[in-house]
Amino acid sequence: IGLAGPIGVDIGGIVTSLSDALIGTGYRPLPIRLTEEMTLIPTDQPIDAVDFYAEAISKMRYGNAVRRKTEDAAALARLAVLAIRGLREDVTGDPDRVADGVAYVIRQLKRPEEVALLRSLYGRQFLLISAYGSREQRRGVIHEQLRQSMATTTQAGRLAALAEELIDTDASEQDKAHGQQLRDTFHRGDVFIDGLNR
């Protein structure tokens, strides 16, 4: 199961709700965080977690750097496949043996090439869940995360500008060959959910 959603939706809440639902149907959910997997490929782009803005923008840039370094728009999806193989080996002892009753939950897909790769490998067993939230609601969530993580002297206008920058960068980096393309990924979903209402 792949998740695609813009910054500001409650991906953590979605993963929790989805995991609870999977457990209720007899599946064991195993989450895969692409922002962790991508660090397996070293780049010259550091991940800075000093505040919400720095962490979010540096993770976006790191993902771009991985795609640029590998010259592969689906590089992060390939890392998800490696993670699935590793988890399969943990469960079954063999990375090529399907682990019955296990669902891999991949967060977050940001490019259509990632979705295409996963569909080509897993066919109808792959499901893309696209989470939405209005720009205004997401702006409010991001503004609050920025306010809580940045210096108390940071002006509201600065916080608003940073929130807009994060929303725009996350949606589409059309001017960057290896940038995020959530806008071109989102509509490929099999299921569309409210990403702000757990």
mmCIF file with all atom_site columns, C-alpha atoms in Angstrom:
data_model
loop_
_atom_site.group_PDB
_atom_site.id
_atom_site.type_symbol
_atom_site.label_atom_id
_atom_site.label_alt_id
_atom_site.label_comp_id
_atom_site.label_asym_id
_atom_site.label_entity_id
_atom_site.label_seq_id
_atom_site.pdbx_PDB_ins_code
_atom_site.Cartn_x
_atom_site.Cartn_y
_atom_site.Cartn_z
_atom_site.occupancy
_atom_site.B_iso_or_equiv
_atom_site.pdbx_formal_charge
_atom_site.auth_seq_id
_atom_site.auth_comp_id
_atom_site.auth_asym_id
_atom_site.auth_atom_id
_atom_site.pdbx_PDB_model_num
ATOM 1   C CA . ILE A 1 1   ? 0.000  0.000   0.000   1.00 0.00 ? 1   ILE A CA 1
ATOM 2   C CA . GLY A 1 2   ? 1.457  3.323   -1.022  1.00 0.00 ? 2   GLY A CA 1
ATOM 3   C CA . LEU A 1 3   ? 0.437  6.637   0.508   1.00 0.00 ? 3   LEU A CA 1
ATOM 4   C CA . ALA A 1 4   ? 0.492  9.927   -1.362  1.00 0.00 ? 4   ALA A CA 1
ATOM 5   C CA . GLY A 1 5   ? -0.539 13.149  0.252   1.00 0.00 ? 5   GLY A CA 1
ATOM 6   C CA . PRO A 1 6   ? 0.526  16.762  0.463   1.00 0.00 ? 6   PRO A CA 1
ATOM 7   C CA . ILE A 1 7   ? 2.412  18.259  3.348   1.00 0.00 ? 7   ILE A CA 1
ATOM 8   C CA . GLY A 1 8   ? 0.025  19.161  6.146   1.00 0.00 ? 8   GLY A CA 1
ATOM 9   C CA . VAL A 1 9   ? -2.165 16.060  5.947   1.00 0.00 ? 9   VAL A CA 1
ATOM 10  C CA . ASP A 1 10  ? -2.005 13.720  8.944   1.00 0.00 ? 10  ASP A CA 1
ATOM 11  C CA . ILE A 1 11  ? 0.120  10.923  7.445   1.00 0.00 ? 11  ILE A CA 1
ATOM 12  C CA . GLY A 1 12  ? 0.904  9.573   10.910  1.00 0.00 ? 12  GLY A CA 1
ATOM 13  C CA . GLY A 1 13  ? -2.806 9.390   11.700  1.00 0.00 ? 13  GLY A CA 1
ATOM 14  C CA . ILE A 1 14  ? -3.508 7.739   8.356   1.00 0.00 ? 14  ILE A CA 1
ATOM 15  C CA . VAL A 1 15  ? -0.841 5.099   8.993   1.00 0.00 ? 15  VAL A CA 1
ATOM 16  C CA . THR A 1 16  ? -2.281 4.426   12.460  1.00 0.00 ? 16  THR A CA 1
ATOM 17  C CA . SER A 1 17  ? -5.868 4.140   11.188  1.00 0.00 ? 17  SER A CA 1
ATOM 18  C CA . LEU A 1 18  ? -4.808 2.017   8.239   1.00 0.00 ? 18  LEU A CA 1
ATOM 19  C CA . SER A 1 19  ? -2.722 -0.246  10.478  1.00 0.00 ? 19  SER A CA 1
ATOM 20  C CA . ASP A 1 20  ? -5.656 -0.691  12.862  1.00 0.00 ? 20  ASP A CA 1
ATOM 21  C CA . ALA A 1 21  ? -7.924 -1.592  9.939   1.00 0.00 ? 21  ALA A CA 1
ATOM 22  C CA . LEU A 1 22  ? -5.396 -4.064  8.547   1.00 0.00 ? 22  LEU A CA 1
ATOM 23  C CA . ILE A 1 23  ? -4.960 -5.729  11.929  1.00 0.00 ? 23  ILE A CA 1
ATOM 24  C CA . GLY A 1 24  ? -8.755 -5.979  12.162  1.00 0.00 ? 24  GLY A CA 1
ATOM 25  C CA . THR A 1 25  ? -8.809 -7.986  8.925   1.00 0.00 ? 25  THR A CA 1
ATOM 26  C CA . GLY A 1 26  ? -5.976 -10.300 9.954   1.00 0.00 ? 26  GLY A CA 1
ATOM 27  C CA . TYR A 1 27  ? -3.085 -8.506  8.270   1.00 0.00 ? 27  TYR A CA 1
ATOM 28  C CA . ARG A 1 28  ? 0.164  -7.463  9.892   1.00 0.00 ? 28  ARG A CA 1
ATOM 29  C CA . PRO A 1 29  ? 1.096  -3.937  8.750   1.00 0.00 ? 29  PRO A CA 1
ATOM 30  C CA . LEU A 1 30  ? 4.776  -3.188  8.233   1.00 0.00 ? 30  LEU A CA 1
ATOM 31  C CA . PRO A 1 31  ? 5.485  0.518   7.628   1.00 0.00 ? 31  PRO A CA 1
ATOM 32  C CA . ILE A 1 32  ? 8.210  1.751   5.296   1.00 0.00 ? 32  ILE A CA 1
ATOM 33  C CA . ARG A 1 33  ? 9.287  5.392   5.599   1.00 0.00 ? 33  ARG A CA 1
ATOM 34  C CA . LEU A 1 34  ? 10.907 6.571   2.397   1.00 0.00 ? 34  LEU A CA 1
ATOM 35  C CA . THR A 1 35  ? 12.530 9.476   4.247   1.00 0.00 ? 35  THR A CA 1
ATOM 36  C CA . GLU A 1 36  ? 14.463 6.871   6.250   1.00 0.00 ? 36  GLU A CA 1
ATOM 37  C CA . GLU A 1 37  ? 15.138 4.486   3.369   1.00 0.00 ? 37  GLU A CA 1
ATOM 38  C CA . MET A 1 38  ? 16.505 7.262   1.153   1.00 0.00 ? 38  MET A CA 1
ATOM 39  C CA . THR A 1 39  ? 19.413 7.831   3.546   1.00 0.00 ? 39  THR A CA 1
ATOM 40  C CA . LEU A 1 40  ? 20.848 4.486   2.397   1.00 0.00 ? 40  LEU A CA 1
ATOM 41  C CA . ILE A 1 41  ? 22.080 6.461   -0.617  1.00 0.00 ? 41  ILE A CA 1
ATOM 42  C CA . PRO A 1 42  ? 24.521 9.098   0.621   1.00 0.00 ? 42  PRO A CA 1
ATOM 43  C CA . THR A 1 43  ? 24.271 12.543  -0.917  1.00 0.00 ? 43  THR A CA 1
ATOM 44  C CA . ASP A 1 44  ? 25.849 15.929  -0.278  1.00 0.00 ? 44  ASP A CA 1
ATOM 45  C CA . GLN A 1 45  ? 22.465 17.158  1.017   1.00 0.00 ? 45  GLN A CA 1
ATOM 46  C CA . PRO A 1 46  ? 22.304 17.112  4.840   1.00 0.00 ? 46  PRO A CA 1
ATOM 47  C CA . ILE A 1 47  ? 19.029 16.548  6.669   1.00 0.00 ? 47  ILE A CA 1
ATOM 48  C CA . ASP A 1 48  ? 18.566 19.397  9.127   1.00 0.00 ? 48  ASP A CA 1
ATOM 49  C CA . ALA A 1 49  ? 16.033 18.846  11.915  1.00 0.00 ? 49  ALA A CA 1
ATOM 50  C CA . VAL A 1 50  ? 16.520 22.168  13.718  1.00 0.00 ? 50  VAL A CA 1
ATOM 51  C CA . ASP A 1 51  ? 12.848 23.071  13.124  1.00 0.00 ? 51  ASP A CA 1
ATOM 52  C CA . PHE A 1 52  ? 9.862  21.869  11.082  1.00 0.00 ? 52  PHE A CA 1
ATOM 53  C CA . TYR A 1 53  ? 10.719 23.976  8.035   1.00 0.00 ? 53  TYR A CA 1
ATOM 54  C CA . ALA A 1 54  ? 14.390 22.956  7.943   1.00 0.00 ? 54  ALA A CA 1
ATOM 55  C CA . GLU A 1 55  ? 13.537 19.278  8.349   1.00 0.00 ? 55  GLU A CA 1
ATOM 56  C CA . ALA A 1 56  ? 10.783 19.262  5.708   1.00 0.00 ? 56  ALA A CA 1
ATOM 57  C CA . ILE A 1 57  ? 12.701 21.204  3.070   1.00 0.00 ? 57  ILE A CA 1
ATOM 58  C CA . SER A 1 58  ? 15.941 19.279  3.649   1.00 0.00 ? 58  SER A CA 1
ATOM 59  C CA . LYS A 1 59  ? 14.115 15.942  3.274   1.00 0.00 ? 59  LYS A CA 1
ATOM 60  C CA . MET A 1 60  ? 12.591 17.160  0.005   1.00 0.00 ? 60  MET A CA 1
ATOM 61  C CA . ARG A 1 61  ? 16.040 18.219  -1.194  1.00 0.00 ? 61  ARG A CA 1
ATOM 62  C CA . TYR A 1 62  ? 17.568 14.925  -0.062  1.00 0.00 ? 62  TYR A CA 1
ATOM 63  C CA . GLY A 1 63  ? 14.993 12.966  -2.083  1.00 0.00 ? 63  GLY A CA 1
ATOM 64  C CA . ASN A 1 64  ? 15.752 15.161  -5.093  1.00 0.00 ? 64  ASN A CA 1
ATOM 65  C CA . ALA A 1 65  ? 19.468 14.532  -4.608  1.00 0.00 ? 65  ALA A CA 1
ATOM 66  C CA . VAL A 1 66  ? 18.926 10.756  -4.503  1.00 0.00 ? 66  VAL A CA 1
ATOM 67  C CA . ARG A 1 67  ? 16.932 10.870  -7.758  1.00 0.00 ? 67  ARG A CA 1
ATOM 68  C CA . ARG A 1 68  ? 19.567 13.102  -9.339  1.00 0.00 ? 68  ARG A CA 1
ATOM 69  C CA . LYS A 1 69  ? 22.476 10.922  -8.155  1.00 0.00 ? 69  LYS A CA 1
ATOM 70  C CA . THR A 1 70  ? 20.866 7.706   -9.392  1.00 0.00 ? 70  THR A CA 1
ATOM 71  C CA . GLU A 1 71  ? 19.403 9.387   -12.494 1.00 0.00 ? 71  GLU A CA 1
ATOM 72  C CA . ASP A 1 72  ? 16.193 7.560   -11.648 1.00 0.00 ? 72  ASP A CA 1
ATOM 73  C CA . ALA A 1 73  ? 12.869 9.294   -10.990 1.00 0.00 ? 73  ALA A CA 1
ATOM 74  C CA . ALA A 1 74  ? 11.637 6.096   -9.279  1.00 0.00 ? 74  ALA A CA 1
ATOM 75  C CA . ALA A 1 75  ? 14.715 5.668   -7.053  1.00 0.00 ? 75  ALA A CA 1
ATOM 76  C CA . LEU A 1 76  ? 12.778 5.994   -3.805  1.00 0.00 ? 76  LEU A CA 1
ATOM 77  C CA . ALA A 1 77  ? 10.272 3.351   -4.938  1.00 0.00 ? 77  ALA A CA 1
ATOM 78  C CA . ARG A 1 78  ? 13.223 1.048   -5.670  1.00 0.00 ? 78  ARG A CA 1
ATOM 79  C CA . LEU A 1 79  ? 14.375 1.628   -2.100  1.00 0.00 ? 79  LEU A CA 1
ATOM 80  C CA . ALA A 1 80  ? 10.871 0.682   -0.926  1.00 0.00 ? 80  ALA A CA 1
ATOM 81  C CA . VAL A 1 81  ? 11.160 -2.580  -2.886  1.00 0.00 ? 81  VAL A CA 1
ATOM 82  C CA . LEU A 1 82  ? 14.512 -3.291  -1.190  1.00 0.00 ? 82  LEU A CA 1
ATOM 83  C CA . ALA A 1 83  ? 12.885 -2.608  2.175   1.00 0.00 ? 83  ALA A CA 1
ATOM 84  C CA . ILE A 1 84  ? 10.024 -4.984  1.317   1.00 0.00 ? 84  ILE A CA 1
ATOM 85  C CA . ARG A 1 85  ? 12.546 -7.676  0.395   1.00 0.00 ? 85  ARG A CA 1
ATOM 86  C CA . GLY A 1 86  ? 14.362 -7.142  3.700   1.00 0.00 ? 86  GLY A CA 1
ATOM 87  C CA . LEU A 1 87  ? 11.128 -7.347  5.674   1.00 0.00 ? 87  LEU A CA 1
ATOM 88  C CA . ARG A 1 88  ? 10.103 -10.474 3.737   1.00 0.00 ? 88  ARG A CA 1
ATOM 89  C CA . GLU A 1 89  ? 13.388 -12.086 4.676   1.00 0.00 ? 89  GLU A CA 1
ATOM 90  C CA . ASP A 1 90  ? 12.798 -11.179 8.334   1.00 0.00 ? 90  ASP A CA 1
ATOM 91  C CA . VAL A 1 91  ? 9.338  -12.780 8.216   1.00 0.00 ? 91  VAL A CA 1
ATOM 92  C CA . THR A 1 92  ? 9.911  -15.800 5.938   1.00 0.00 ? 92  THR A CA 1
ATOM 93  C CA . GLY A 1 93  ? 13.675 -16.293 5.887   1.00 0.00 ? 93  GLY A CA 1
ATOM 94  C CA . ASP A 1 94  ? 13.676 -15.716 2.104   1.00 0.00 ? 94  ASP A CA 1
ATOM 95  C CA . PRO A 1 95  ? 13.396 -12.282 0.399   1.00 0.00 ? 95  PRO A CA 1
ATOM 96  C CA . ASP A 1 96  ? 11.756 -13.935 -2.634  1.00 0.00 ? 96  ASP A CA 1
ATOM 97  C CA . ARG A 1 97  ? 9.042  -15.703 -0.647  1.00 0.00 ? 97  ARG A CA 1
ATOM 98  C CA . VAL A 1 98  ? 5.758  -13.842 -0.204  1.00 0.00 ? 98  VAL A CA 1
ATOM 99  C CA . ALA A 1 99  ? 4.889  -13.214 3.447   1.00 0.00 ? 99  ALA A CA 1
ATOM 100 C CA . ASP A 1 100 ? 1.243  -14.208 3.776   1.00 0.00 ? 100 ASP A CA 1
ATOM 101 C CA . GLY A 1 101 ? -0.912 -11.903 5.860   1.00 0.00 ? 101 GLY A CA 1
ATOM 102 C CA . VAL A 1 102 ? 1.555  -9.009  5.682   1.00 0.00 ? 102 VAL A CA 1
ATOM 103 C CA . ALA A 1 103 ? 0.821  -5.567  4.248   1.00 0.00 ? 103 ALA A CA 1
ATOM 104 C CA . TYR A 1 104 ? 3.668  -3.138  3.541   1.00 0.00 ? 104 TYR A CA 1
ATOM 105 C CA . VAL A 1 105 ? 2.656  0.500   4.034   1.00 0.00 ? 105 VAL A CA 1
ATOM 106 C CA . ILE A 1 106 ? 4.909  2.886   2.083   1.00 0.00 ? 106 ILE A CA 1
ATOM 107 C CA . ARG A 1 107 ? 4.939  6.530   3.060   1.00 0.00 ? 107 ARG A CA 1
ATOM 108 C CA . GLN A 1 108 ? 5.181  8.830   1.066   1.00 0.00 ? 108 GLN A CA 1
ATOM 109 C CA . LEU A 1 109 ? 5.182  8.559   -2.720  1.00 0.00 ? 109 LEU A CA 1
ATOM 110 C CA . LYS A 1 110 ? 5.863  11.865  -4.470  1.00 0.00 ? 110 LYS A CA 1
ATOM 111 C CA . ARG A 1 111 ? 6.423  11.019  -8.151  1.00 0.00 ? 111 ARG A CA 1
ATOM 112 C CA . PRO A 1 112 ? 4.287  9.253   -10.769 1.00 0.00 ? 112 PRO A CA 1
ATOM 113 C CA . GLU A 1 113 ? 7.291  7.117   -11.760 1.00 0.00 ? 113 GLU A CA 1
ATOM 114 C CA . GLU A 1 114 ? 7.317  5.652   -8.244  1.00 0.00 ? 114 GLU A CA 1
ATOM 115 C CA . VAL A 1 115 ? 3.678  4.613   -8.579  1.00 0.00 ? 115 VAL A CA 1
ATOM 116 C CA . ALA A 1 116 ? 4.290  3.207   -12.070 1.00 0.00 ? 116 ALA A CA 1
ATOM 117 C CA . LEU A 1 117 ? 7.204  1.091   -10.839 1.00 0.00 ? 117 LEU A CA 1
ATOM 118 C CA . LEU A 1 118 ? 5.246  -0.353  -7.913  1.00 0.00 ? 118 LEU A CA 1
ATOM 119 C CA . ARG A 1 119 ? 2.253  -1.097  -10.163 1.00 0.00 ? 119 ARG A CA 1
ATOM 120 C CA . SER A 1 120 ? 4.518  -2.817  -12.704 1.00 0.00 ? 120 SER A CA 1
ATOM 121 C CA . LEU A 1 121 ? 6.039  -5.049  -9.996  1.00 0.00 ? 121 LEU A CA 1
ATOM 122 C CA . TYR A 1 122 ? 3.012  -5.804  -7.831  1.00 0.00 ? 122 TYR A CA 1
ATOM 123 C CA . GLY A 1 123 ? 0.110  -5.363  -10.253 1.00 0.00 ? 123 GLY A CA 1
ATOM 124 C CA . ARG A 1 124 ? -3.298 -5.343  -8.596  1.00 0.00 ? 124 ARG A CA 1
ATOM 125 C CA . GLN A 1 125 ? -1.732 -6.175  -5.248  1.00 0.00 ? 125 GLN A CA 1
ATOM 126 C CA . PHE A 1 126 ? -0.449 -2.597  -5.081  1.00 0.00 ? 126 PHE A CA 1
ATOM 127 C CA . LEU A 1 127 ? -2.906 -0.009  -3.822  1.00 0.00 ? 127 LEU A CA 1
ATOM 128 C CA . LEU A 1 128 ? -2.286 3.752   -3.814  1.00 0.00 ? 128 LEU A CA 1
ATOM 129 C CA . ILE A 1 129 ? -4.157 5.748   -1.198  1.00 0.00 ? 129 ILE A CA 1
ATOM 130 C CA . SER A 1 130 ? -4.208 9.475   -1.920  1.00 0.00 ? 130 SER A CA 1
ATOM 131 C CA . ALA A 1 131 ? -4.964 11.718  1.041   1.00 0.00 ? 131 ALA A CA 1
ATOM 132 C CA . TYR A 1 132 ? -6.318 15.205  0.510   1.00 0.00 ? 132 TYR A CA 1
ATOM 133 C CA . GLY A 1 133 ? -6.897 18.304  2.577   1.00 0.00 ? 133 GLY A CA 1
ATOM 134 C CA . SER A 1 134 ? -7.766 21.827  1.574   1.00 0.00 ? 134 SER A CA 1
ATOM 135 C CA . ARG A 1 135 ? -4.865 24.201  1.093   1.00 0.00 ? 135 ARG A CA 1
ATOM 136 C CA . GLU A 1 136 ? -6.286 26.455  3.800   1.00 0.00 ? 136 GLU A CA 1
ATOM 137 C CA . GLN A 1 137 ? -6.558 23.647  6.363   1.00 0.00 ? 137 GLN A CA 1
ATOM 138 C CA . ARG A 1 138 ? -3.086 22.348  5.554   1.00 0.00 ? 138 ARG A CA 1
ATOM 139 C CA . ARG A 1 139 ? -1.657 25.862  5.730   1.00 0.00 ? 139 ARG A CA 1
ATOM 140 C CA . GLY A 1 140 ? -3.079 26.124  9.249   1.00 0.00 ? 140 GLY A CA 1
ATOM 141 C CA . VAL A 1 141 ? -1.550 22.789  10.309  1.00 0.00 ? 141 VAL A CA 1
ATOM 142 C CA . ILE A 1 142 ? 1.845  23.695  8.845   1.00 0.00 ? 142 ILE A CA 1
ATOM 143 C CA . HIS A 1 143 ? 1.731  27.201  10.350  1.00 0.00 ? 143 HIS A CA 1
ATOM 144 C CA . GLU A 1 144 ? 1.154  25.660  13.794  1.00 0.00 ? 144 GLU A CA 1
ATOM 145 C CA . GLN A 1 145 ? 4.004  23.147  13.336  1.00 0.00 ? 145 GLN A CA 1
ATOM 146 C CA . LEU A 1 146 ? 6.298  25.984  12.293  1.00 0.00 ? 146 LEU A CA 1
ATOM 147 C CA . ARG A 1 147 ? 5.185  28.155  15.221  1.00 0.00 ? 147 ARG A CA 1
ATOM 148 C CA . GLN A 1 148 ? 5.859  25.358  17.711  1.00 0.00 ? 148 GLN A CA 1
ATOM 149 C CA . SER A 1 149 ? 9.283  24.484  16.322  1.00 0.00 ? 149 SER A CA 1
ATOM 150 C CA . MET A 1 150 ? 10.756 27.925  15.570  1.00 0.00 ? 150 MET A CA 1
ATOM 151 C CA . ALA A 1 151 ? 11.919 30.740  17.793  1.00 0.00 ? 151 ALA A CA 1
ATOM 152 C CA . THR A 1 152 ? 9.120  32.553  19.584  1.00 0.00 ? 152 THR A CA 1
ATOM 153 C CA . THR A 1 153 ? 10.340 35.781  17.972  1.00 0.00 ? 153 THR A CA 1
ATOM 154 C CA . THR A 1 154 ? 9.519  34.498  14.469  1.00 0.00 ? 154 THR A CA 1
ATOM 155 C CA . GLN A 1 155 ? 6.863  36.806  13.045  1.00 0.00 ? 155 GLN A CA 1
ATOM 156 C CA . ALA A 1 156 ? 3.516  35.478  11.841  1.00 0.00 ? 156 ALA A CA 1
ATOM 157 C CA . GLY A 1 157 ? 4.148  36.822  8.330   1.00 0.00 ? 157 GLY A CA 1
ATOM 158 C CA . ARG A 1 158 ? 7.401  34.839  8.124   1.00 0.00 ? 158 ARG A CA 1
ATOM 159 C CA . LEU A 1 159 ? 5.625  31.680  9.299   1.00 0.00 ? 159 LEU A CA 1
ATOM 160 C CA . ALA A 1 160 ? 2.899  32.193  6.691   1.00 0.00 ? 160 ALA A CA 1
ATOM 161 C CA . ALA A 1 161 ? 5.483  32.636  3.924   1.00 0.00 ? 161 ALA A CA 1
ATOM 162 C CA . LEU A 1 162 ? 7.361  29.488  4.955   1.00 0.00 ? 162 LEU A CA 1
ATOM 163 C CA . ALA A 1 163 ? 4.105  27.499  5.073   1.00 0.00 ? 163 ALA A CA 1
ATOM 164 C CA . GLU A 1 164 ? 3.274  28.620  1.517   1.00 0.00 ? 164 GLU A CA 1
ATOM 165 C CA . GLU A 1 165 ? 6.759  27.731  0.319   1.00 0.00 ? 165 GLU A CA 1
ATOM 166 C CA . LEU A 1 166 ? 6.496  24.228  1.774   1.00 0.00 ? 166 LEU A CA 1
ATOM 167 C CA . ILE A 1 167 ? 3.065  23.676  0.225   1.00 0.00 ? 167 ILE A CA 1
ATOM 168 C CA . ASP A 1 168 ? 4.210  24.848  -3.213  1.00 0.00 ? 168 ASP A CA 1
ATOM 169 C CA . THR A 1 169 ? 7.504  22.934  -3.172  1.00 0.00 ? 169 THR A CA 1
ATOM 170 C CA . ASP A 1 170 ? 5.789  19.737  -2.023  1.00 0.00 ? 170 ASP A CA 1
ATOM 171 C CA . ALA A 1 171 ? 3.104  19.962  -4.720  1.00 0.00 ? 171 ALA A CA 1
ATOM 172 C CA . SER A 1 172 ? 5.331  20.398  -7.733  1.00 0.00 ? 172 SER A CA 1
ATOM 173 C CA . GLU A 1 173 ? 8.909  21.188  -8.576  1.00 0.00 ? 173 GLU A CA 1
ATOM 174 C CA . GLN A 1 174 ? 8.288  21.319  -12.330 1.00 0.00 ? 174 GLN A CA 1
ATOM 175 C CA . ASP A 1 175 ? 11.466 23.308  -12.840 1.00 0.00 ? 175 ASP A CA 1
ATOM 176 C CA . LYS A 1 176 ? 13.573 20.500  -11.342 1.00 0.00 ? 176 LYS A CA 1
ATOM 177 C CA . ALA A 1 177 ? 14.015 17.294  -13.335 1.00 0.00 ? 177 ALA A CA 1
ATOM 178 C CA . HIS A 1 178 ? 14.391 15.247  -10.152 1.00 0.00 ? 178 HIS A CA 1
ATOM 179 C CA . GLY A 1 179 ? 12.031 17.240  -7.931  1.00 0.00 ? 179 GLY A CA 1
ATOM 180 C CA . GLN A 1 180 ? 8.803  16.296  -6.267  1.00 0.00 ? 180 GLN A CA 1
ATOM 181 C CA . GLN A 1 181 ? 5.737  15.876  -8.468  1.00 0.00 ? 181 GLN A CA 1
ATOM 182 C CA . LEU A 1 182 ? 2.932  15.144  -6.012  1.00 0.00 ? 182 LEU A CA 1
ATOM 183 C CA . ARG A 1 183 ? 0.481  17.058  -8.206  1.00 0.00 ? 183 ARG A CA 1
ATOM 184 C CA . ASP A 1 184 ? 1.121  14.487  -10.991 1.00 0.00 ? 184 ASP A CA 1
ATOM 185 C CA . THR A 1 185 ? 1.067  11.556  -8.553  1.00 0.00 ? 185 THR A CA 1
ATOM 186 C CA . PHE A 1 186 ? -1.993 12.236  -6.408  1.00 0.00 ? 186 PHE A CA 1
ATOM 187 C CA . HIS A 1 187 ? -4.669 11.617  -9.051  1.00 0.00 ? 187 HIS A CA 1
ATOM 188 C CA . ARG A 1 188 ? -3.289 8.124   -9.732  1.00 0.00 ? 188 ARG A CA 1
ATOM 189 C CA . GLY A 1 189 ? -4.762 6.930   -6.436  1.00 0.00 ? 189 GLY A CA 1
ATOM 190 C CA . ASP A 1 190 ? -7.028 3.916   -6.180  1.00 0.00 ? 190 ASP A CA 1
ATOM 191 C CA . VAL A 1 191 ? -8.684 5.381   -3.105  1.00 0.00 ? 191 VAL A CA 1
ATOM 192 C CA . PHE A 1 192 ? -9.030 9.022   -2.028  1.00 0.00 ? 192 PHE A CA 1
ATOM 193 C CA . ILE A 1 193 ? -9.428 9.894   1.643   1.00 0.00 ? 193 ILE A CA 1
ATOM 194 C CA . ASP A 1 194 ? -9.720 12.943  3.848   1.00 0.00 ? 194 ASP A CA 1
ATOM 195 C CA . GLY A 1 195 ? -6.164 13.323  5.124   1.00 0.00 ? 195 GLY A CA 1
ATOM 196 C CA . LEU A 1 196 ? -7.100 15.609  8.003   1.00 0.00 ? 196 LEU A CA 1
ATOM 197 C CA . ASN A 1 197 ? -9.857 13.556  9.625   1.00 0.00 ? 197 ASN A CA 1
ATOM 198 C CA . ARG A 1 198 ? -8.540 10.469  11.333  1.00 0.00 ? 198 ARG A CA 1
#
